[in-house]
CSV table of C-alpha atoms and ligand atoms in Angstrom, one decimal:
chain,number,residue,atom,x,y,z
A,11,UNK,CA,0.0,0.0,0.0
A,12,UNK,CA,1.4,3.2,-1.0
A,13,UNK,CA,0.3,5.7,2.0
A,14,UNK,CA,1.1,9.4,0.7
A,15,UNK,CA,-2.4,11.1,-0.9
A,16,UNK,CA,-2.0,11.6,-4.5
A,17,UNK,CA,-3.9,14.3,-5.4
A,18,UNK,CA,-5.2,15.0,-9.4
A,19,UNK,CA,-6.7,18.0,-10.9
A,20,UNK,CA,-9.0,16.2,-13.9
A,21,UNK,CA,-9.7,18.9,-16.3
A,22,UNK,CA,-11.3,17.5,-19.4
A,23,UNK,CA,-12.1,20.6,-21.6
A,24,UNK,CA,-13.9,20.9,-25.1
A,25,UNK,CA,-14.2,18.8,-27.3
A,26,UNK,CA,-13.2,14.5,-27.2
A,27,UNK,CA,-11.8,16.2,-24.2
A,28,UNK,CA,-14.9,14.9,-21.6
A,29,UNK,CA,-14.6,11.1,-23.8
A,30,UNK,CA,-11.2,10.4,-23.5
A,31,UNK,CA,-11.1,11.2,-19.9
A,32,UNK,CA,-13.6,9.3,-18.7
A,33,UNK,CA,-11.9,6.4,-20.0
A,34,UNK,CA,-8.4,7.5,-18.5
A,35,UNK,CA,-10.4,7.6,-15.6
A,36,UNK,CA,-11.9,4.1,-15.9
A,37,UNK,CA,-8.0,2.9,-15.8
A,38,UNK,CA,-6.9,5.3,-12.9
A,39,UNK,CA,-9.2,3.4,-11.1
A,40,UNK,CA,-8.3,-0.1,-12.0
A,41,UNK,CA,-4.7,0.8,-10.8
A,42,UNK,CA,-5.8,2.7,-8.2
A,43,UNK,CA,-7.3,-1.0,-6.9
A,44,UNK,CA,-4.4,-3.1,-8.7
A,45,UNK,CA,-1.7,-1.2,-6.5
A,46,UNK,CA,-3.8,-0.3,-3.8
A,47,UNK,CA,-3.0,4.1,-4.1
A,48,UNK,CA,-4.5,6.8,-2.5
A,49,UNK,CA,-5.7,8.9,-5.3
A,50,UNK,CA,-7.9,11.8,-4.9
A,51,UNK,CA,-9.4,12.4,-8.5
A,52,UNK,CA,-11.2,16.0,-8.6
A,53,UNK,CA,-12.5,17.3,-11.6
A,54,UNK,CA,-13.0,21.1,-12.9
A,55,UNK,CA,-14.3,23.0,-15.8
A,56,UNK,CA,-11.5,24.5,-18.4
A,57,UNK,CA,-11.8,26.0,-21.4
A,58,UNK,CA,-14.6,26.8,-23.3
A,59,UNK,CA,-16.3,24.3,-20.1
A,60,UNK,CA,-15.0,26.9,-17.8
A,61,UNK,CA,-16.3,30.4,-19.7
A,62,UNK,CA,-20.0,28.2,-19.9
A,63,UNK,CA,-19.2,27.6,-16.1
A,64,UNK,CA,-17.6,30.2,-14.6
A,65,UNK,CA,-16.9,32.8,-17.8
A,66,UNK,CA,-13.2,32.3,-18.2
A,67,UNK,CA,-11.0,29.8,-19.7
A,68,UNK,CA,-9.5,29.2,-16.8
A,69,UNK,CA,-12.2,29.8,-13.6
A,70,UNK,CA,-10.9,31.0,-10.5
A,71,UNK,CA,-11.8,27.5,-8.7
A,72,UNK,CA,-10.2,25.4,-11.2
A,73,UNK,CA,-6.9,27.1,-10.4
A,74,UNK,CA,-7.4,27.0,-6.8
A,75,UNK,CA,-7.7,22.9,-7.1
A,76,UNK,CA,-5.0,22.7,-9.8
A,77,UNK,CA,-2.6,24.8,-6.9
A,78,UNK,CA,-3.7,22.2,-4.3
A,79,UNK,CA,-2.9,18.9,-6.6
A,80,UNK,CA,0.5,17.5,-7.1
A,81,UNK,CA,-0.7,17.0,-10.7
A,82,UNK,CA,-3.0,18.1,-13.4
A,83,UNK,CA,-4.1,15.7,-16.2
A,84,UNK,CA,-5.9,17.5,-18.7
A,85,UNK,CA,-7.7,16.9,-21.9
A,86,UNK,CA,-7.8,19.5,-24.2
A,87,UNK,CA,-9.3,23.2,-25.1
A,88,UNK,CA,-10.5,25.2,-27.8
A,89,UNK,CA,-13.6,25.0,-30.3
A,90,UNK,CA,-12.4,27.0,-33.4
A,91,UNK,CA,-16.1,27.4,-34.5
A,92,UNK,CA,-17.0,29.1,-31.1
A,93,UNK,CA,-17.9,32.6,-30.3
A,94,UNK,CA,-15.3,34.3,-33.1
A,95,UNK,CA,-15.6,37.4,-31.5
A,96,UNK,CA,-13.9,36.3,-27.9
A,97,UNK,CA,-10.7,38.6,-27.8
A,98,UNK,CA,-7.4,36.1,-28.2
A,99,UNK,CA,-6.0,36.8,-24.7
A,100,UNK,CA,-9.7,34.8,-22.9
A,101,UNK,CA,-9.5,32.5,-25.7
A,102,UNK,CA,-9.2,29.0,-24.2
A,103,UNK,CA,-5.7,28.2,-26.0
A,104,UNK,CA,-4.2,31.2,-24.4
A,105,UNK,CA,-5.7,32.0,-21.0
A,106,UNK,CA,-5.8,28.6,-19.6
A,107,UNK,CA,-2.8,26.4,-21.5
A,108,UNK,CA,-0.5,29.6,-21.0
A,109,UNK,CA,-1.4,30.4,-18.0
A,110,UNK,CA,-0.7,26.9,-16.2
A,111,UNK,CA,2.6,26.9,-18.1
A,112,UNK,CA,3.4,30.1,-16.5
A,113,UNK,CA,1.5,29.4,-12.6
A,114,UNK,CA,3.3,26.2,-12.7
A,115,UNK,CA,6.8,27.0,-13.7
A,116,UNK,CA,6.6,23.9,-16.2
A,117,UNK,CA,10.2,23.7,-17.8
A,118,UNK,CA,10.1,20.9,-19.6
A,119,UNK,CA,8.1,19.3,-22.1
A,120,UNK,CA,8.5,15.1,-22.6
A,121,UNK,CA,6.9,13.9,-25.7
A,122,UNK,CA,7.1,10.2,-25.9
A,123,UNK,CA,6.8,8.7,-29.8
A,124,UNK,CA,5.9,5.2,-30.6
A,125,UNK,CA,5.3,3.2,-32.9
A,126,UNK,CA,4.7,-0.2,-32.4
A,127,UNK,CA,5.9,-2.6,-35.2
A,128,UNK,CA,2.1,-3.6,-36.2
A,129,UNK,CA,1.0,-0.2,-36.8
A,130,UNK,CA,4.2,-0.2,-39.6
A,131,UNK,CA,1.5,1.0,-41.7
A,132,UNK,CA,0.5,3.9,-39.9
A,133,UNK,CA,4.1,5.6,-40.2
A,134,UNK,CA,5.1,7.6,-43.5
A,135,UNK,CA,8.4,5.8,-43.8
A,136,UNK,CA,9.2,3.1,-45.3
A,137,UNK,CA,9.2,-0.3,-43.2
A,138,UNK,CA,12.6,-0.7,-43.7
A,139,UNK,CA,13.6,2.3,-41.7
A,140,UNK,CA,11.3,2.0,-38.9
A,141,UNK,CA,13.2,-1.4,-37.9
A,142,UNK,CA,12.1,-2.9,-35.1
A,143,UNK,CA,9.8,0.2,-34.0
A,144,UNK,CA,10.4,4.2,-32.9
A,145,UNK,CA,10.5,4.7,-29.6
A,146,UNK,CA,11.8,8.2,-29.0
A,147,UNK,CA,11.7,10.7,-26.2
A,148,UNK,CA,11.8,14.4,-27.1
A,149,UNK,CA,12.7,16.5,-24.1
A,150,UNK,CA,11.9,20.3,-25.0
A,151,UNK,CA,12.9,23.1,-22.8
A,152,UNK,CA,10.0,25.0,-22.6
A,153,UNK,CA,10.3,28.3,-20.8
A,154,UNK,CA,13.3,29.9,-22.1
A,155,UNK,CA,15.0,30.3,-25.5
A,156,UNK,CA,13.9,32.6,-28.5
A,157,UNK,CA,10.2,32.6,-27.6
A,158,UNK,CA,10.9,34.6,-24.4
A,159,UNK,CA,14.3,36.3,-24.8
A,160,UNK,CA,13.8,40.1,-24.3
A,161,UNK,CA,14.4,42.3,-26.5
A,162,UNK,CA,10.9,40.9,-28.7
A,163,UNK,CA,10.1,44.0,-30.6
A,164,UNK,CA,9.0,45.2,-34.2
A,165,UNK,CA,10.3,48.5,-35.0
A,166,UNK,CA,10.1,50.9,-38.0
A,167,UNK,CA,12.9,51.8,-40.5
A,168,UNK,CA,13.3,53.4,-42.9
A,169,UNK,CA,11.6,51.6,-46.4
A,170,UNK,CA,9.9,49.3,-43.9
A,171,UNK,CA,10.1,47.4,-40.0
A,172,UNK,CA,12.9,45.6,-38.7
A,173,UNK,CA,11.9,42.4,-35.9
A,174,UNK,CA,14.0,41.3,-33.8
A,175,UNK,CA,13.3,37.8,-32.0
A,176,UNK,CA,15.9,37.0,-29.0
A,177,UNK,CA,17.7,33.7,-28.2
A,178,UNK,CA,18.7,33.5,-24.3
A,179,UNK,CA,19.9,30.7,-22.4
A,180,UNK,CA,21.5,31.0,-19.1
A,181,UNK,CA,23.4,28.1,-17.4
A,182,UNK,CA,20.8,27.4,-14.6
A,183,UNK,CA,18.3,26.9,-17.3
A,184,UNK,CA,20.2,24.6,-19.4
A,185,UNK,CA,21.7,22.8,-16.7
A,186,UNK,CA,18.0,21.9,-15.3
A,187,UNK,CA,16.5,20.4,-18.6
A,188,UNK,CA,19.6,18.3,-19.2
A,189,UNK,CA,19.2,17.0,-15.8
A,190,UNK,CA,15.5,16.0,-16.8
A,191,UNK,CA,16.9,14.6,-19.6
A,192,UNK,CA,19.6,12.4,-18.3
A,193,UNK,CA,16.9,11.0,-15.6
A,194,UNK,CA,14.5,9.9,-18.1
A,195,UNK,CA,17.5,8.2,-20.0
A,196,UNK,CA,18.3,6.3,-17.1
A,197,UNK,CA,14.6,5.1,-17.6
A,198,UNK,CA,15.0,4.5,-21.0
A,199,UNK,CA,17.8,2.6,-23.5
A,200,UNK,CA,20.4,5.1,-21.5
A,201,UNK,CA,21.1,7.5,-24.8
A,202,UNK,CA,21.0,10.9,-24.9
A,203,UNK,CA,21.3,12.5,-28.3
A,204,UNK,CA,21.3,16.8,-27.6
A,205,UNK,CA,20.3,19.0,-30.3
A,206,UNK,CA,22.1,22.6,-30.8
A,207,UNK,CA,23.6,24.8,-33.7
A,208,UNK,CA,26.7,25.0,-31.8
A,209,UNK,CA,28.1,25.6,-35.4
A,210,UNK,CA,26.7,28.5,-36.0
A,211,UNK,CA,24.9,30.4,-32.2
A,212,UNK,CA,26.8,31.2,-29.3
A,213,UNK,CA,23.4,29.5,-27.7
A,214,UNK,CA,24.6,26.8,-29.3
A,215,UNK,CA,27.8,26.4,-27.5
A,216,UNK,CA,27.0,27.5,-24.3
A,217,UNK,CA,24.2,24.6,-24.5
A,218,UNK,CA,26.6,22.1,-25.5
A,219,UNK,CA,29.4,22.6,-23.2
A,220,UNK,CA,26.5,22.6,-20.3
A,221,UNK,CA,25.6,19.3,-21.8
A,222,UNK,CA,28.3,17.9,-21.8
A,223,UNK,CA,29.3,19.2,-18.0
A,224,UNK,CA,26.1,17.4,-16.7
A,225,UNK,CA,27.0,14.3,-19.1
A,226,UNK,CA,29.7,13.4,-17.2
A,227,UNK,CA,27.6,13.0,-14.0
A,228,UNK,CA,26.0,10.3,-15.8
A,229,UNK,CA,28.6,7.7,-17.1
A,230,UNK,CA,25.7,4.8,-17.7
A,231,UNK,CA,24.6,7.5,-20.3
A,232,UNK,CA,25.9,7.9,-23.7
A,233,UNK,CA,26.0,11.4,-25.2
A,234,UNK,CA,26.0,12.2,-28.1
A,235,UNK,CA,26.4,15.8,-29.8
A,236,UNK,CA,24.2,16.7,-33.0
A,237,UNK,CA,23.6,19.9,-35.1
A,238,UNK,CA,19.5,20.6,-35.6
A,239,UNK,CA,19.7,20.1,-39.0
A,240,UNK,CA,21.2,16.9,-39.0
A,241,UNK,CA,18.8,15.8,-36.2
A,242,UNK,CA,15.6,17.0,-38.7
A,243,UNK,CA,17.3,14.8,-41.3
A,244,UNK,CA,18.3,11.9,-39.4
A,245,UNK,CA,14.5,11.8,-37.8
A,246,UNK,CA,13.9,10.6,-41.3
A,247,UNK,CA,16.5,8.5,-42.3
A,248,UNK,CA,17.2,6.3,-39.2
A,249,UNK,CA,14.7,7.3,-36.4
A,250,UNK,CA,16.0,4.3,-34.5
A,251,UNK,CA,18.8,5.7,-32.9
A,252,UNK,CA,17.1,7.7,-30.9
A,253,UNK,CA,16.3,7.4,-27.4
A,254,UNK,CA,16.2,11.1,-25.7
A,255,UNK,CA,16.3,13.6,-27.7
A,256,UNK,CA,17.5,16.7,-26.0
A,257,UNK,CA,16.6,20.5,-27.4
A,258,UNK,CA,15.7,24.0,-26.0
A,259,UNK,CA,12.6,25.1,-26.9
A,260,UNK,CA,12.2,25.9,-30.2
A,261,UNK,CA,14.1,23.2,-31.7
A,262,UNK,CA,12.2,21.2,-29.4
A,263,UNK,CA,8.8,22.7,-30.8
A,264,UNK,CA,9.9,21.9,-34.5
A,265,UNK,CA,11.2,18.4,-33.8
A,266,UNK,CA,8.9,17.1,-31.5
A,267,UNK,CA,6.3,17.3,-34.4
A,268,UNK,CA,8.4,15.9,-36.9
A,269,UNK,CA,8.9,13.1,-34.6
A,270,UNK,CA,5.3,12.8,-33.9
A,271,UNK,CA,4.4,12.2,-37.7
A,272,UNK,CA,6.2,9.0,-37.2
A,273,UNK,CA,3.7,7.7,-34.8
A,274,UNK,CA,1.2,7.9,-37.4
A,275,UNK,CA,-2.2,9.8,-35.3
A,276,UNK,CA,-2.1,12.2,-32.8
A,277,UNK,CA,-4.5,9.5,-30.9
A,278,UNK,CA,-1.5,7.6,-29.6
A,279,UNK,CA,0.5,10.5,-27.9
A,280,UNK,CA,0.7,11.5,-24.7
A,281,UNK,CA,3.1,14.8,-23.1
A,282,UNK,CA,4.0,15.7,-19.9
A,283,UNK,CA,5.3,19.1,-18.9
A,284,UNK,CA,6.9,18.8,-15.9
A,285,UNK,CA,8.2,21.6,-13.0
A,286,UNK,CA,10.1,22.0,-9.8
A,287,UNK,CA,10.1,18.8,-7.8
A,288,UNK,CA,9.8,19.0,-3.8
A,289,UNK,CA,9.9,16.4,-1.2
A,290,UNK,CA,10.9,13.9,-3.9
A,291,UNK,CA,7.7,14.6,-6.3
A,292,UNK,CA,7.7,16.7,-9.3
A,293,UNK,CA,5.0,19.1,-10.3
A,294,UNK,CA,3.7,17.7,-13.7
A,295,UNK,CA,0.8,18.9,-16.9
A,296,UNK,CA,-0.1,15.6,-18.4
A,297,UNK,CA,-2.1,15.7,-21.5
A,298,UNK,CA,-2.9,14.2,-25.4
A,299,UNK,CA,-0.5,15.7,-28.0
A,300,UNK,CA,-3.8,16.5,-29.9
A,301,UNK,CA,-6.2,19.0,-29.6
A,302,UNK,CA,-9.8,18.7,-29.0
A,303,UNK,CA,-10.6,17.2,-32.6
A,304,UNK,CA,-14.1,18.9,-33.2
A,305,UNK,CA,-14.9,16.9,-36.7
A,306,UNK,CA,-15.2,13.9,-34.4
A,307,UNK,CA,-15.9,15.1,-31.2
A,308,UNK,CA,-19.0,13.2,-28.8
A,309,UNK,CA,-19.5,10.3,-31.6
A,310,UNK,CA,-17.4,7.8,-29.5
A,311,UNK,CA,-14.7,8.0,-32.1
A,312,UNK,CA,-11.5,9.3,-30.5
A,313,UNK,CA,-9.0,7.3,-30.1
A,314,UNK,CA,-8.4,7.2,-25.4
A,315,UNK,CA,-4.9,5.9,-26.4
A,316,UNK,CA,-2.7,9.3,-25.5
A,317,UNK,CA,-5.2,10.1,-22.8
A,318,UNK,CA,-4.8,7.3,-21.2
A,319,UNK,CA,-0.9,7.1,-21.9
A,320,UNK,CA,-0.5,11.1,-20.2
A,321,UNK,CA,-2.0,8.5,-16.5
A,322,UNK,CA,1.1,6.4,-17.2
A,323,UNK,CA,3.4,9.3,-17.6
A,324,UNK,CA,1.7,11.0,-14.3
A,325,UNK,CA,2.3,7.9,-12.3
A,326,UNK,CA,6.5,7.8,-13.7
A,327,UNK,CA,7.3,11.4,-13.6
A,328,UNK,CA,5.3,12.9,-10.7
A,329,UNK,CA,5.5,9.8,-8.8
A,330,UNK,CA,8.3,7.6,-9.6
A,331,UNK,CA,5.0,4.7,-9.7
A,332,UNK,CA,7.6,3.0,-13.2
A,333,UNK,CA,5.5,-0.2,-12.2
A,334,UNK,CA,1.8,1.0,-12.4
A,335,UNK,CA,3.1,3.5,-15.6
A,336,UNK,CA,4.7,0.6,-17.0
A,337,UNK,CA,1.4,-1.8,-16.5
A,338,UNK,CA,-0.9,1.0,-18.7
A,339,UNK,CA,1.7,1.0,-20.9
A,340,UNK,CA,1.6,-2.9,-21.2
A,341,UNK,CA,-2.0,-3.1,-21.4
A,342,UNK,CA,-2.3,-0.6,-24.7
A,343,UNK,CA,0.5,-2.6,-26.1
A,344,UNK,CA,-1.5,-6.2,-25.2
A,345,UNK,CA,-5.0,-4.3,-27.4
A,346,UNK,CA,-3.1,-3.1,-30.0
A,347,UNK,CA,-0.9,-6.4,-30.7
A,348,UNK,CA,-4.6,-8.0,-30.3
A,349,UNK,CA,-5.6,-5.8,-33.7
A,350,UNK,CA,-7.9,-3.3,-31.6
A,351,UNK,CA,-8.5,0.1,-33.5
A,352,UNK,CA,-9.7,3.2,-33.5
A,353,UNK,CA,-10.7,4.7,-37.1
A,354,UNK,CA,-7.8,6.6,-36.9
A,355,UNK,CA,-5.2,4.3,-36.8
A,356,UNK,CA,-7.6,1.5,-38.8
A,357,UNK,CA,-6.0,-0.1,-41.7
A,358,UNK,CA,-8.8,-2.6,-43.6
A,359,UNK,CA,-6.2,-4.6,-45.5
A,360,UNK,CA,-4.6,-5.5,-42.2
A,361,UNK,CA,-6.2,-8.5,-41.3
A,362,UNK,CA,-5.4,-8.9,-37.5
A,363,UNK,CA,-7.3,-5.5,-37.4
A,364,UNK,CA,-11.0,-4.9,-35.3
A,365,UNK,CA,-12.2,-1.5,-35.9
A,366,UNK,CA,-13.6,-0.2,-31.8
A,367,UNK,CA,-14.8,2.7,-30.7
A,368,UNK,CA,-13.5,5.1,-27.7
A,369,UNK,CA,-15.4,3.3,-24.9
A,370,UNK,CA,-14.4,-0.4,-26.6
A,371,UNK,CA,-11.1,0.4,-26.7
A,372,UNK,CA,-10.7,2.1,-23.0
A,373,UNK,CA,-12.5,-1.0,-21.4
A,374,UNK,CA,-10.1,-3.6,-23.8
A,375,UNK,CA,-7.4,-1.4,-21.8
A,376,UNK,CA,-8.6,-1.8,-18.3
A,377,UNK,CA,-8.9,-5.6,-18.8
A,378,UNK,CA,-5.7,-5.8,-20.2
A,379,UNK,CA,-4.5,-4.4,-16.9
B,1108,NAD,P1,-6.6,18.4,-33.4
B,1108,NAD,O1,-5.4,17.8,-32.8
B,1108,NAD,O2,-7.8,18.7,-32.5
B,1108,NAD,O3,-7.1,17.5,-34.7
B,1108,NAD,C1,-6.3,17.3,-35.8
B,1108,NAD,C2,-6.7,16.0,-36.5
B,1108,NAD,O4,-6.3,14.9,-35.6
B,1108,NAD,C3,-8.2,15.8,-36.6
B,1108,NAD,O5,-8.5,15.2,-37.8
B,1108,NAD,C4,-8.6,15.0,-35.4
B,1108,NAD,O6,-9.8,14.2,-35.6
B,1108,NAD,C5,-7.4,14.1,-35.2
B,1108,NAD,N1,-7.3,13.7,-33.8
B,1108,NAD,C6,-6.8,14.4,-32.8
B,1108,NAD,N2,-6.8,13.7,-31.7
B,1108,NAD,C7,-7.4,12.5,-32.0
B,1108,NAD,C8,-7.8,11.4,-31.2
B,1108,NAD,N3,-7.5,11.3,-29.9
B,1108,NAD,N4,-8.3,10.3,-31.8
B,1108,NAD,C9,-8.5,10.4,-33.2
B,1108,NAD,N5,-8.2,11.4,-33.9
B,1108,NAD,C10,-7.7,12.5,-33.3
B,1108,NAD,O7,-6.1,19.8,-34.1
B,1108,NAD,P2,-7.0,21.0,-34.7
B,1108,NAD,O8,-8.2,20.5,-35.4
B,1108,NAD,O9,-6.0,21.8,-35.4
B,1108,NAD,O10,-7.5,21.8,-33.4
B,1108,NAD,C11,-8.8,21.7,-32.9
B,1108,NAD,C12,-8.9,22.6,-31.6
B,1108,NAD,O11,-8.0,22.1,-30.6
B,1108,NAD,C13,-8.4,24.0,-31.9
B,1108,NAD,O12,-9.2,24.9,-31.2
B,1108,NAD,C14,-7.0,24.1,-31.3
B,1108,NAD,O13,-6.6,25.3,-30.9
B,1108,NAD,C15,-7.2,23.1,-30.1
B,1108,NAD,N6,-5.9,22.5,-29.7
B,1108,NAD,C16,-5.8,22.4,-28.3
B,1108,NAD,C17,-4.6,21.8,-27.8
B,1108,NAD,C18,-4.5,21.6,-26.3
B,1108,NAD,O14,-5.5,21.8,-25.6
B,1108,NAD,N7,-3.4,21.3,-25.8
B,1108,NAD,C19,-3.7,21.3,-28.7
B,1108,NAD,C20,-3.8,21.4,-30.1
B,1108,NAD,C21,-5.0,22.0,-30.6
């Protein structure tokens, strides 16, 4: 029995948002029994939920329970279709995914890609390169970088407007995300692969020399070095050799999409972003890659898959619970080696293959655990 309270903030959203969580919540629950935790599951409006609610994207309560959790799972927000008129600063997207970012102090963004051997089909490469399935970790740093660096100006000149964009990165701040990444390594296939232009930005080598500083505190690690470029290439070519993938933030933004394609639908992938840890648990955002997928939103077609996959990254990173992440992982791999599908990773010439809908596929899951 594990005896500390594990308190969730369940914010389900717009959108598949409310479906795919009530199946992440039908497996919380089974290892909740399975390994005998106490969780505390509360859920609160977000989104364009939270202006119907409490008119704002982010209501005042939903904060107040998300600042007394050790964790927030979320599901997505935004309906493009909705209320055009709704200034871009209370627009779901901004005022309550922002906004956590920023309250939370969540520095790093883990974005797990997989691609299991029988969904070969799913993935835009070629078989051949996929060998025996992807399975890569992109560690982004998320709070620092070109997006933030001051000065972030457009100003006139003559015959036109000059902007300037500015790339910062101070030791601290590199040496914290490399840490991240190194400890996730050490849960992994123990590779670390860091991305920079250290060719080219002074970023660059300030990032890699910090790199490689912290790399020596892990000798069970392999480091390697690699310019962006070659990184955005060799995603394509070989995407095997990959383990953790290690980038600031907008390198990290770029990549961590590319990778994604190789997973084949944004149904399978989960994220974490992750913050200061205390008392030996870390502050952590877990939610779907995707967004709130109106065209097939309440018509029980979603696929729960990265839903369910953000628990299993709640339980490892927040919680150090490898054993209960590591059984939800199990279990989607058990479904999907038994040919379950949902329409968006369907194939009808494979012939292993069952086309399921959301709630199929989330119970298949649960007895799989
Ligand atoms: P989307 O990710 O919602 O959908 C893109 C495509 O992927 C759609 O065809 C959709 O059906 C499919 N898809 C996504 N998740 C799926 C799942 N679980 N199962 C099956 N298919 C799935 O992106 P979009 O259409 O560009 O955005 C829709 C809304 O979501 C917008 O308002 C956008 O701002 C918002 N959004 C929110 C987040 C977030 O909350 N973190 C992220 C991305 C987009």
């Amino acid at each position: 029995m594990n005896s500390s309270i594990i308190r969730i903030a369940a914010l389900a959203g717009d959108g598949i948002g409310p479906e795919v969580m009530r199946e992440a919540f039908k497996v919380l629950e089974t290892v909740r029994k399975k390994y005998q935790l106490k969780l505390e599951v509360t859920e609160a409006p977000v989104g364009w939920a939270g202006i119907d609610a409490a008119g704002k994207a982010l209501p005042d309560a939903t904060l107040d329970l998300c600042r007394r959790s050790d964790a927030i799972l979320f599901g997505s927000v935004g309906l493009p279709d909705r209320d055009p008129t709704l200034a871009k600063e209370e627009r779901p997207e901004r005022a309550a995914l922002l906004r956590i970012r920023k309250e939370f102090g969540l520095f790093a963004n883990l974005r797990p890609v997989q691609l299991p051997k029988v969904l070969a089909y799913a993935c835009p490469l070629r078989p051949e390169r996929q060998g025996d399935g992807i399975d890569i970790l992109v560690v982004r740093e998320l709070t620092g970088g070109m997006y933030f660096g001051q000065p972030k100006k457009t100003e006139e000149i003559p015959g036109g407007h000059r902007a300037i964009d500015t790339m910062v990165y101070t030791t601290p701040e590199i040496e914290r995300i490399t840490q991240v990444a190194f400890q996730a390594a050490r849960l992994r296939r123990k590779k670390v692969t860091s991305i920079d232009k250290a060719n080219v930005l002074e970023n660059g080598v300030l990032w890699r020399d910090v790199v490689s500083r912290i790399g020596r505190e892990y000798p069970d690690i392999t480091l390697e070095h690699m310019f962006v470029d070659n990184g955005a290439m060799q995603l394509m070519l070989r995407p095997t050799q990959f383990d953790v993938m290690l980038c600031e933030n907008m390198f990290g933004d770029i990549l961590s999409d590319e990778a994604a394609a190789l997973a084949g639908s944004l149904g399978m992938l989960p994220s974490a972003s992750l913050g200061a840890t205390t008392a030996g648990r870390t502050f952590g955002f877990y939610e779907p890659a995707g967004g709130t997928a109106p065209d097939i939103a309440g018509k029980n077609l979603a696929n729960p898959i990265a839903q369910i996959l953000s628990v299993a990254l709640l339980f490892r990173y927040s919680f150090g619970l490898t054993d209960a992440a590591t059984a939800i992982e199990a279990a989607v791999g058990k479904v999907i080696v038994a040919g379950l599908r949902t329409g968006d990773i369907f194939n009808p010439a494979d012939p292993v293959a069952r086309k399921v809908g959301t709630r199929e596929m989330g119970d298949a899951i649960v007895a799989a655990i």
